PDB file of C-alpha atoms in Angstrom:
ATOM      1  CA  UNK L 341      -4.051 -57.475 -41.435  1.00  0.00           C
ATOM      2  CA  UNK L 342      -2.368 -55.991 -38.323  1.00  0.00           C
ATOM      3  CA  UNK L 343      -3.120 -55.429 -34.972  1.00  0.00           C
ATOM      4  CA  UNK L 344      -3.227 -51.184 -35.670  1.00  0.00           C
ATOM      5  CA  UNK L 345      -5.490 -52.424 -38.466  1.00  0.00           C
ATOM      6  CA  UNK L 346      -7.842 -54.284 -36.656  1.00  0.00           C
ATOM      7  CA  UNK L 347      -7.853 -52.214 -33.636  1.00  0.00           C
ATOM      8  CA  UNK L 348      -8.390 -49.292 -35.632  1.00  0.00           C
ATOM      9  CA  UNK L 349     -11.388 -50.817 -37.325  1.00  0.00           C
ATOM     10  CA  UNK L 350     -12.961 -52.647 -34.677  1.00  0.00           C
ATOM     11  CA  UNK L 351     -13.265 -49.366 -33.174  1.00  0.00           C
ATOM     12  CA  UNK L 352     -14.443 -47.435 -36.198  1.00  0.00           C
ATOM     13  CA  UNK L 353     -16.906 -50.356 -36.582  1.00  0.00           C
ATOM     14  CA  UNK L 354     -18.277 -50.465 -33.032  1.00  0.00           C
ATOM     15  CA  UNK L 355     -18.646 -45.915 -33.726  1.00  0.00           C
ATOM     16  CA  UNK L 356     -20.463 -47.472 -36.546  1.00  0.00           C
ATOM     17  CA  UNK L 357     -22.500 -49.665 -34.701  1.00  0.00           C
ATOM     18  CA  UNK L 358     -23.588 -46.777 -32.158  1.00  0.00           C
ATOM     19  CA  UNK L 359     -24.511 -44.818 -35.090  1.00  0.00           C
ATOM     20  CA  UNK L 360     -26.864 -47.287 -36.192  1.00  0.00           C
ATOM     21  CA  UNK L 361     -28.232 -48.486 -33.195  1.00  0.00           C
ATOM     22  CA  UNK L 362     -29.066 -44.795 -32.313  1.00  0.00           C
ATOM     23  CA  UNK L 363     -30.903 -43.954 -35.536  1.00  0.00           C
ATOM     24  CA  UNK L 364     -32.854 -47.152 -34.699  1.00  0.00           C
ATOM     25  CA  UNK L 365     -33.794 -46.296 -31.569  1.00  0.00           C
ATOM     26  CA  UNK L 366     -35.128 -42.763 -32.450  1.00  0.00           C
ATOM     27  CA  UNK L 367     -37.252 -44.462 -35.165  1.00  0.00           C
ATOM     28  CA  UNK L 368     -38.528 -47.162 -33.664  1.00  0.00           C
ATOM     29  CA  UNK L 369     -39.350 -45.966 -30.615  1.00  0.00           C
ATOM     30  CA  UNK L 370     -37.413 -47.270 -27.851  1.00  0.00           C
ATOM     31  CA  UNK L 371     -36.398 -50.489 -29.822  1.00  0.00           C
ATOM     32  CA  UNK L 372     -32.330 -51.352 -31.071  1.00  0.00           C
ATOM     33  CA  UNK L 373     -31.035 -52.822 -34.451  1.00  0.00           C
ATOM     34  CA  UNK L 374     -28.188 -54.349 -32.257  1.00  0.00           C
ATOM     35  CA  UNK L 375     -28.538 -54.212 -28.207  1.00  0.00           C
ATOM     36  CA  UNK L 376     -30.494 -57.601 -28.501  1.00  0.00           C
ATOM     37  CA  UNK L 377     -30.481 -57.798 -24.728  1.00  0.00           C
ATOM     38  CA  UNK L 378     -33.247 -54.291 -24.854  1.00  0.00           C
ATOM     39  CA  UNK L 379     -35.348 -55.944 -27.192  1.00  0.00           C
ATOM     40  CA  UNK L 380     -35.359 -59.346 -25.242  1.00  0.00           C
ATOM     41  CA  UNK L 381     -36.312 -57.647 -22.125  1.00  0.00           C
ATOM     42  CA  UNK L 382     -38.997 -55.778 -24.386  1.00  0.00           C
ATOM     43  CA  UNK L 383     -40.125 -58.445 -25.696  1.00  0.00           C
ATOM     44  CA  UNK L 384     -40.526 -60.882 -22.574  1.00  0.00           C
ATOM     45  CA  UNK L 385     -42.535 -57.004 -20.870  1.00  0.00           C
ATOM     46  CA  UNK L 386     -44.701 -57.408 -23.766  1.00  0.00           C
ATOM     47  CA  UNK L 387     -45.388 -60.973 -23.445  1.00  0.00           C
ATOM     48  CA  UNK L 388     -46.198 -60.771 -19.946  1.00  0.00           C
ATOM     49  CA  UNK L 389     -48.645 -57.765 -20.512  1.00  0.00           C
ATOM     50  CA  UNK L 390     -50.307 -59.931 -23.021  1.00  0.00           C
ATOM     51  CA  UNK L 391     -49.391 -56.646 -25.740  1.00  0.00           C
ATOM     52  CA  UNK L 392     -49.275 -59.396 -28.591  1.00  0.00           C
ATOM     53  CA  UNK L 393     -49.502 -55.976 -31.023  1.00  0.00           C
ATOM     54  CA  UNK L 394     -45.808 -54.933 -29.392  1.00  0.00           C
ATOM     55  CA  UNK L 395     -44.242 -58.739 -29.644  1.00  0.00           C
ATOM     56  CA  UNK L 396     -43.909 -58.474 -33.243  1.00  0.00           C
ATOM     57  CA  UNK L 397     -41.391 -56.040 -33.564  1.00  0.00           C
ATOM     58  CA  UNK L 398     -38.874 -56.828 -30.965  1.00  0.00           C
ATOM     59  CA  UNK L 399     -39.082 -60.919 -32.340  1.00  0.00           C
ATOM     60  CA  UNK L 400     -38.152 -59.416 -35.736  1.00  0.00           C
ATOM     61  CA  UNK L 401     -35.081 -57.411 -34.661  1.00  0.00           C
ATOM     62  CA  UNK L 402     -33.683 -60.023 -32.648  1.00  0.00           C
ATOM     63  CA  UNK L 403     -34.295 -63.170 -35.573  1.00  0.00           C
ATOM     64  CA  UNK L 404     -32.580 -60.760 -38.203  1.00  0.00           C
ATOM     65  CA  UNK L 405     -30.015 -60.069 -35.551  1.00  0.00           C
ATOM     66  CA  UNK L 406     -29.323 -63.485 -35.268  1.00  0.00           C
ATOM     67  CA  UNK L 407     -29.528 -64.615 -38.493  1.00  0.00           C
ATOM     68  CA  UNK L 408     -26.920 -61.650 -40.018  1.00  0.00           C
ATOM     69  CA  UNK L 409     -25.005 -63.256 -37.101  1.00  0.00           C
ATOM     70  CA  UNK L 410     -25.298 -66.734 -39.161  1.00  0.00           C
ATOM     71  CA  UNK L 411     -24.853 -65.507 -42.326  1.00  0.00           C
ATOM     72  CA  UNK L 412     -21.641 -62.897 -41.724  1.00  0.00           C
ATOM     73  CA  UNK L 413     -20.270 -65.730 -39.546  1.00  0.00           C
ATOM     74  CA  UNK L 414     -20.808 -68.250 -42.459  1.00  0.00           C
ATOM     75  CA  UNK L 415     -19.079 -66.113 -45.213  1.00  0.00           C
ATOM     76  CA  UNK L 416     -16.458 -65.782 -42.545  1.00  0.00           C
ATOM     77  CA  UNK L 417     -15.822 -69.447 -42.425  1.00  0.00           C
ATOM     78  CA  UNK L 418     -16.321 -70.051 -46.307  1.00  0.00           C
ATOM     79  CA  UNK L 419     -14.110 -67.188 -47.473  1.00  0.00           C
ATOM     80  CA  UNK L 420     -10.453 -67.695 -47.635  1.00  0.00           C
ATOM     81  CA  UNK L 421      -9.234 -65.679 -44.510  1.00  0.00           C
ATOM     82  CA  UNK L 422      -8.057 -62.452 -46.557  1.00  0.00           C
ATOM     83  CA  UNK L 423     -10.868 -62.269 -47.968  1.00  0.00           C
ATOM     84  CA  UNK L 424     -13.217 -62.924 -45.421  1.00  0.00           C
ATOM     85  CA  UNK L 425     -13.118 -59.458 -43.832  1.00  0.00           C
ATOM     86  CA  UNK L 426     -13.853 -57.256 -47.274  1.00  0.00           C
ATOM     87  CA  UNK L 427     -16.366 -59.615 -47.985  1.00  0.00           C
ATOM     88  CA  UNK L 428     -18.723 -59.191 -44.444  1.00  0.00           C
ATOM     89  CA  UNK L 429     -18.173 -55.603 -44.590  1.00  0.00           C
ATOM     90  CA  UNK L 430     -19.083 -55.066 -48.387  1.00  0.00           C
ATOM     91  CA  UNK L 431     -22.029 -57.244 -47.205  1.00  0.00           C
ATOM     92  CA  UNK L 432     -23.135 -55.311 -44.436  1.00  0.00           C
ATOM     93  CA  UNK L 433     -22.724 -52.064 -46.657  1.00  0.00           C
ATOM     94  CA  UNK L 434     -25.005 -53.660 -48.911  1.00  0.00           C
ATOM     95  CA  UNK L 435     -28.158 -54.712 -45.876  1.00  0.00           C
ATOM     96  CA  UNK L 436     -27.229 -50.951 -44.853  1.00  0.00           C
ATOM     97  CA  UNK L 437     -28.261 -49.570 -48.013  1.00  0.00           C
ATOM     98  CA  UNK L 438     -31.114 -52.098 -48.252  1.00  0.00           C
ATOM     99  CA  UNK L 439     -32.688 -50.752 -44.565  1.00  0.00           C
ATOM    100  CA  UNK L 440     -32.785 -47.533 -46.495  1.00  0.00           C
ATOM    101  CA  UNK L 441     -33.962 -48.316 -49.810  1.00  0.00           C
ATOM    102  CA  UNK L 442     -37.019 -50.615 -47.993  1.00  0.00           C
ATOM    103  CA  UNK L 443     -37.763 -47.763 -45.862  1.00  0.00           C
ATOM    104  CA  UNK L 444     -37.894 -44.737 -48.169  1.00  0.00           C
ATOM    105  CA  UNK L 445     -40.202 -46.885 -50.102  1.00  0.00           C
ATOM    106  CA  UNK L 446     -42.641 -48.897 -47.505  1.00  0.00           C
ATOM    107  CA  UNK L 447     -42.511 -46.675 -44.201  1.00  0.00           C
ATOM    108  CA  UNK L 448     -43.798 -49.415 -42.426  1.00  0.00           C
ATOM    109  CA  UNK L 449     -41.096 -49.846 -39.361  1.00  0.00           C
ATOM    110  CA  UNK L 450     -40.347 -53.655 -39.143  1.00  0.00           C
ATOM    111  CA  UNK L 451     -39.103 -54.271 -43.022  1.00  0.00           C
ATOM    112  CA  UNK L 452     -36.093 -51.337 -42.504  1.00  0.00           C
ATOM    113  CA  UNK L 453     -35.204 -52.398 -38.960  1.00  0.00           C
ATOM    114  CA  UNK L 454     -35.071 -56.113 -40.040  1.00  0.00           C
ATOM    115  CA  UNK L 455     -32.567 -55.352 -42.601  1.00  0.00           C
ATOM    116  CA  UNK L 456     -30.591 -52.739 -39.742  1.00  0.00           C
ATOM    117  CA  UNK L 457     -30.334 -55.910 -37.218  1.00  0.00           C
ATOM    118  CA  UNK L 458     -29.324 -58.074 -40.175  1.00  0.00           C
ATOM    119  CA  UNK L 459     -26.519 -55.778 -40.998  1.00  0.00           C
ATOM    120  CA  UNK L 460     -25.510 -55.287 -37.221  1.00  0.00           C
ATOM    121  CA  UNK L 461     -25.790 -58.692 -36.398  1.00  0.00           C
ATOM    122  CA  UNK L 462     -22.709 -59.602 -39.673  1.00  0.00           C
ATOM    123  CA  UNK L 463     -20.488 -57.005 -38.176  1.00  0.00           C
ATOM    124  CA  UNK L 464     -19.649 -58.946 -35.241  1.00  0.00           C
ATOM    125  CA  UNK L 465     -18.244 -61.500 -37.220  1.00  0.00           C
ATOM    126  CA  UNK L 466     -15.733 -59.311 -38.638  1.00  0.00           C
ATOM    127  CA  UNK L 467     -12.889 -59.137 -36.166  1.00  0.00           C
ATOM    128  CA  UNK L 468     -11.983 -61.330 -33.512  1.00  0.00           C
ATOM    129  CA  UNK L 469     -10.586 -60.874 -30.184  1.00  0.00           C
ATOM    130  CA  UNK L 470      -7.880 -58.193 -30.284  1.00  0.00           C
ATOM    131  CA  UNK L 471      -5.243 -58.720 -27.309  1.00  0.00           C
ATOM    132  CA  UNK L 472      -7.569 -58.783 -24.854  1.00  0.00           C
ATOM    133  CA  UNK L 473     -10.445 -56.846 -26.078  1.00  0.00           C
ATOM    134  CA  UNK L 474     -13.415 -57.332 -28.506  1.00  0.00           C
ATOM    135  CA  UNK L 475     -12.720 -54.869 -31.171  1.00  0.00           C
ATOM    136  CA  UNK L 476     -15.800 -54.403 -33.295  1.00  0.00           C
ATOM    137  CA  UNK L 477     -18.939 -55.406 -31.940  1.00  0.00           C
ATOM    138  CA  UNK L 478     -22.089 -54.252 -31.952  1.00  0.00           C
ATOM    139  CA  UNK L 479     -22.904 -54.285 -28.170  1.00  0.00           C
ATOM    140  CA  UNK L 480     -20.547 -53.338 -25.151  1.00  0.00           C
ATOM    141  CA  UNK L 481     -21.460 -54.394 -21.649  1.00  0.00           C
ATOM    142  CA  UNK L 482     -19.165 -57.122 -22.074  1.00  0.00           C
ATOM    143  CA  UNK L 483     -16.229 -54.136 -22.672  1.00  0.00           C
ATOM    144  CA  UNK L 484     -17.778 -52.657 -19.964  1.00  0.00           C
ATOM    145  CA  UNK L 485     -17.612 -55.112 -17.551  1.00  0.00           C
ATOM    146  CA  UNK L 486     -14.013 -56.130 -18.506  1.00  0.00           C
ATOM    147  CA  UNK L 487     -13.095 -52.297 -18.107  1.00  0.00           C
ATOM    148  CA  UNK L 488     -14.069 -52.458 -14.385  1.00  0.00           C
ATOM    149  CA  UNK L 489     -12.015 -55.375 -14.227  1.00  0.00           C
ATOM    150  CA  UNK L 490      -8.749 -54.127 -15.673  1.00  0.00           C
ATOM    151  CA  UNK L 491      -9.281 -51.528 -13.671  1.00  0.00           C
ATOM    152  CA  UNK L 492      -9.564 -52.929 -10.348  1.00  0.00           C
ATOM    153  CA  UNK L 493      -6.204 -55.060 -11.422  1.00  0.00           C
ATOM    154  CA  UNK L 494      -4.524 -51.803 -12.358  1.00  0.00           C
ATOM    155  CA  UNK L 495      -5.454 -50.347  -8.713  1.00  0.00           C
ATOM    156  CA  UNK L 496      -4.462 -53.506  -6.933  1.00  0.00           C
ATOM    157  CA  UNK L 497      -1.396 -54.207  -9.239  1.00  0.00           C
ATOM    158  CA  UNK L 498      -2.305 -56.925 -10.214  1.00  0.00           C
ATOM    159  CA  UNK L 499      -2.601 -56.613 -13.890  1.00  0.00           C
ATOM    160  CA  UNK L 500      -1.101 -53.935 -16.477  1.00  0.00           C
ATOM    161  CA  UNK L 501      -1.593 -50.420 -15.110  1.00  0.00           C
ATOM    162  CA  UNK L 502      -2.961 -49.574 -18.998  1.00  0.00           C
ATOM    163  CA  UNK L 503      -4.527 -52.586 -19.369  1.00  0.00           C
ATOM    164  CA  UNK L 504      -8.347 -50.917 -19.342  1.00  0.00           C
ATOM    165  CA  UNK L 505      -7.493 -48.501 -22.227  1.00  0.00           C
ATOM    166  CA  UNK L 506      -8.362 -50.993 -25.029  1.00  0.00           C
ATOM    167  CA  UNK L 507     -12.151 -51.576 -23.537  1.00  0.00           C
ATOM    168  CA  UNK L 508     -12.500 -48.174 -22.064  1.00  0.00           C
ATOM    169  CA  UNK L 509     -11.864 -47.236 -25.942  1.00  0.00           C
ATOM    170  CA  UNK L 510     -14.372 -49.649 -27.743  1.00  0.00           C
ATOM    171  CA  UNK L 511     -17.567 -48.156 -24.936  1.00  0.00           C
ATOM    172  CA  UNK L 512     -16.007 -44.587 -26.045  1.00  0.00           C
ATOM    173  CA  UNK L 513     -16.317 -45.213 -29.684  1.00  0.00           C
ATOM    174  CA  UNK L 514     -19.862 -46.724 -29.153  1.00  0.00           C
ATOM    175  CA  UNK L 515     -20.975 -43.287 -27.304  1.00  0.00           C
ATOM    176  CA  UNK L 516     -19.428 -41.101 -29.549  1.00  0.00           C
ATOM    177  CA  UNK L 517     -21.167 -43.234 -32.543  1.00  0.00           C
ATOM    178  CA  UNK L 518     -24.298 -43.220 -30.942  1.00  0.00           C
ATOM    179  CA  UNK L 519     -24.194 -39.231 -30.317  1.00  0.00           C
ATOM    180  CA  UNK L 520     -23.421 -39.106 -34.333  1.00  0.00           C
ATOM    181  CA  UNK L 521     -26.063 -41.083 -34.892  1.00  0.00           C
ATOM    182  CA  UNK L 522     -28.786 -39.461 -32.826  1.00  0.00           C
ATOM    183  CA  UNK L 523     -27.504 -35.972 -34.260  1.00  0.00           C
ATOM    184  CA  UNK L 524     -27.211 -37.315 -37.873  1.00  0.00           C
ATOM    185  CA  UNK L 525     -30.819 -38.504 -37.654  1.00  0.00           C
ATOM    186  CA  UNK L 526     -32.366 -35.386 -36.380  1.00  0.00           C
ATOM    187  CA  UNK L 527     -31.369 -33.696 -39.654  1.00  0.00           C
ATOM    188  CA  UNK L 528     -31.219 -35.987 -42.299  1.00  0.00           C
ATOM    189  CA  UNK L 529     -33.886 -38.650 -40.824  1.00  0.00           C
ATOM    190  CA  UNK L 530     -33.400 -41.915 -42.690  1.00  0.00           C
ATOM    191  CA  UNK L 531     -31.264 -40.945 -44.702  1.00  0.00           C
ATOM    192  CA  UNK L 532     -28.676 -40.781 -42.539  1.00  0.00           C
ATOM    193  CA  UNK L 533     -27.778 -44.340 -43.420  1.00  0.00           C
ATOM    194  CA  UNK L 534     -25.675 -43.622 -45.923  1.00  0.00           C
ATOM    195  CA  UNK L 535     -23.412 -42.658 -43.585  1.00  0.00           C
ATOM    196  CA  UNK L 536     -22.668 -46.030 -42.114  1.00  0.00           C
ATOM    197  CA  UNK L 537     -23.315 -47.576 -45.440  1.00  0.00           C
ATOM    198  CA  UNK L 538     -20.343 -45.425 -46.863  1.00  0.00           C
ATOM    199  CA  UNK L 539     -17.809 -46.189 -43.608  1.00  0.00           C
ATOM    200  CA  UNK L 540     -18.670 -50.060 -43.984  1.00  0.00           C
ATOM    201  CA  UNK L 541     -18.048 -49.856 -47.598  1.00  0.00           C
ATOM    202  CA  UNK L 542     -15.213 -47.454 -47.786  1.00  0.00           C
ATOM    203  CA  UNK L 543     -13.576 -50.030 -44.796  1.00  0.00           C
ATOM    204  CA  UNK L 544     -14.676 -53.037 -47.243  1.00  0.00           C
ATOM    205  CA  UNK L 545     -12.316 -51.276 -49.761  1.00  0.00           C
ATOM    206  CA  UNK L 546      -9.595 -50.811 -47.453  1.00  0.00           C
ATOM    207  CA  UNK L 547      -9.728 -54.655 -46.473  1.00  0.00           C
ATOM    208  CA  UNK L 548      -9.762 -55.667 -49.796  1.00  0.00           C
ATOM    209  CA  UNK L 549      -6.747 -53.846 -50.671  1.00  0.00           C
ATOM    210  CA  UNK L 550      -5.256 -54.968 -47.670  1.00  0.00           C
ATOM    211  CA  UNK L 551      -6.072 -58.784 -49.037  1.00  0.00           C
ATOM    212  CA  UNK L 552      -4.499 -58.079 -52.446  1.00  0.00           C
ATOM    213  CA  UNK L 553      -1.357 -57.130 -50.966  1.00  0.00           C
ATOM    214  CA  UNK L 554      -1.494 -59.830 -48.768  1.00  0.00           C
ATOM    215  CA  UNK L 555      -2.063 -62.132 -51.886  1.00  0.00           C
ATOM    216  CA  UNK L 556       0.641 -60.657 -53.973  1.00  0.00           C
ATOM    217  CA  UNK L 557       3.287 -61.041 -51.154  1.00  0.00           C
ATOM    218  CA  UNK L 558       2.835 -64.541 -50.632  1.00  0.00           C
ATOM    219  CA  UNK L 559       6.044 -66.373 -51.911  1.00  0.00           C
ATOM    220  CA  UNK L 560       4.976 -68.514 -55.025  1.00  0.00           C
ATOM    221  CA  UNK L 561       4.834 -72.571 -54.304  1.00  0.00           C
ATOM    222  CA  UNK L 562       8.118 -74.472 -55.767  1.00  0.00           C
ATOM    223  CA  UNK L 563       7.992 -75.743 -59.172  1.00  0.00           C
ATOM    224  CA  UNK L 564       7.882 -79.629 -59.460  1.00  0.00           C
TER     225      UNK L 564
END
């Protein structure tokens, strides 16, 4: 996998990512499938208010955050490297089109968004740092941040003059995923999903292929 590769889907992923999150927050109500830091700060307002009703909600989005976090990071580790990436995004494809088979058929909120912060929560364990940028996360104030910063060394010459492009490019592609996503949502409701369901897994195809080649190109080891 190259670096176009990987840059190109990191950002396609974090899009992705914005989409969901979006859809998420429309339908639950103020709550995210991958901005854990929202729903920690929810859930330590609701503790404090005593609103055990609200707790419940927030505590499930961030546990199936964090576990899809163990899990895609797991097959990650366990999967030879080639195959590692078509395997976490054929698996979040999969929780994607879980969230909406769980929620056409029990409306209750919590079931859905579990498997949403599941899914979100494996795509950040799909590509690594990209030369100097996260490329593909679910989450961007750390892009953010780092933009300011190349910034400020591109002012005072002290670091590439182009340097911010890569992070200004990953909080881009989670806006413009996030606009989709509110959009998509107004018209098609839940079952927008299979929107991000069919990127992950058409991406999961492209990957594999990718792995194939990668596997057919390898020279063969010496005879004894």
């Amino acid at each position: 996998m190259n670096r176009s590769w990987q840059v190109g889907t990191g950002l396609v992923l974090t899009a992705l990512a914005g989409f969901v999150d979006a859809l998420g927050f429309v339908r639950l109500g103020g709550l995210y499938t991958s901005f854990m830091s929202g729903n920690t700060t929810q859930l330590s307002v609701f503790l404090g208010h005593a609103d055990f009703a609200h707790v419940v909600l927030p505590a499930i989005l961030i546990g199936g955050f964090l576990g899809g976090a163990i899990l895609g990071s797991g097959l990650s580790i366990l999967i030879p490297s080639p195959w590692a990436t078509p395997a976490v995004l054929g698996y979040e494809a999969l929780l994607i089109l879980a969230a909406l088979g769980v929620g056409l058929a029990i409306p209750e909120l919590g079931i859905a968004a579990f498997f949403m912060a599941v899914a979100m929560g494996s795509q950040n364990a799909v590509l690594a740092q990209v030369k100097g940028f996260r490329a593909g996360t679910t989450f961007v104030t750390g892009a953010l941040f780092s933009l300011g910063q190349k910034v400020a060394q591109a002012l005072t010459r002290t670091g590439p003059p182009f340097g911010w492009v890569g992070d200004g490019a990953v909080w881009a592609a989670l806006l413009v995923g996030a606009f989709g996503g509110a959009v998509a949502y107004a018209r098609l409701e839940l079952y927008a999903l299979f929107i991000p369901a069919a990127v992950s897994g058409l991406l999961a195809l492209v990957a594999a292929i990718f792995a194939l080649r990668h596997q057919t190109m390898m020279p063969e080891p010496p005879a004894t």
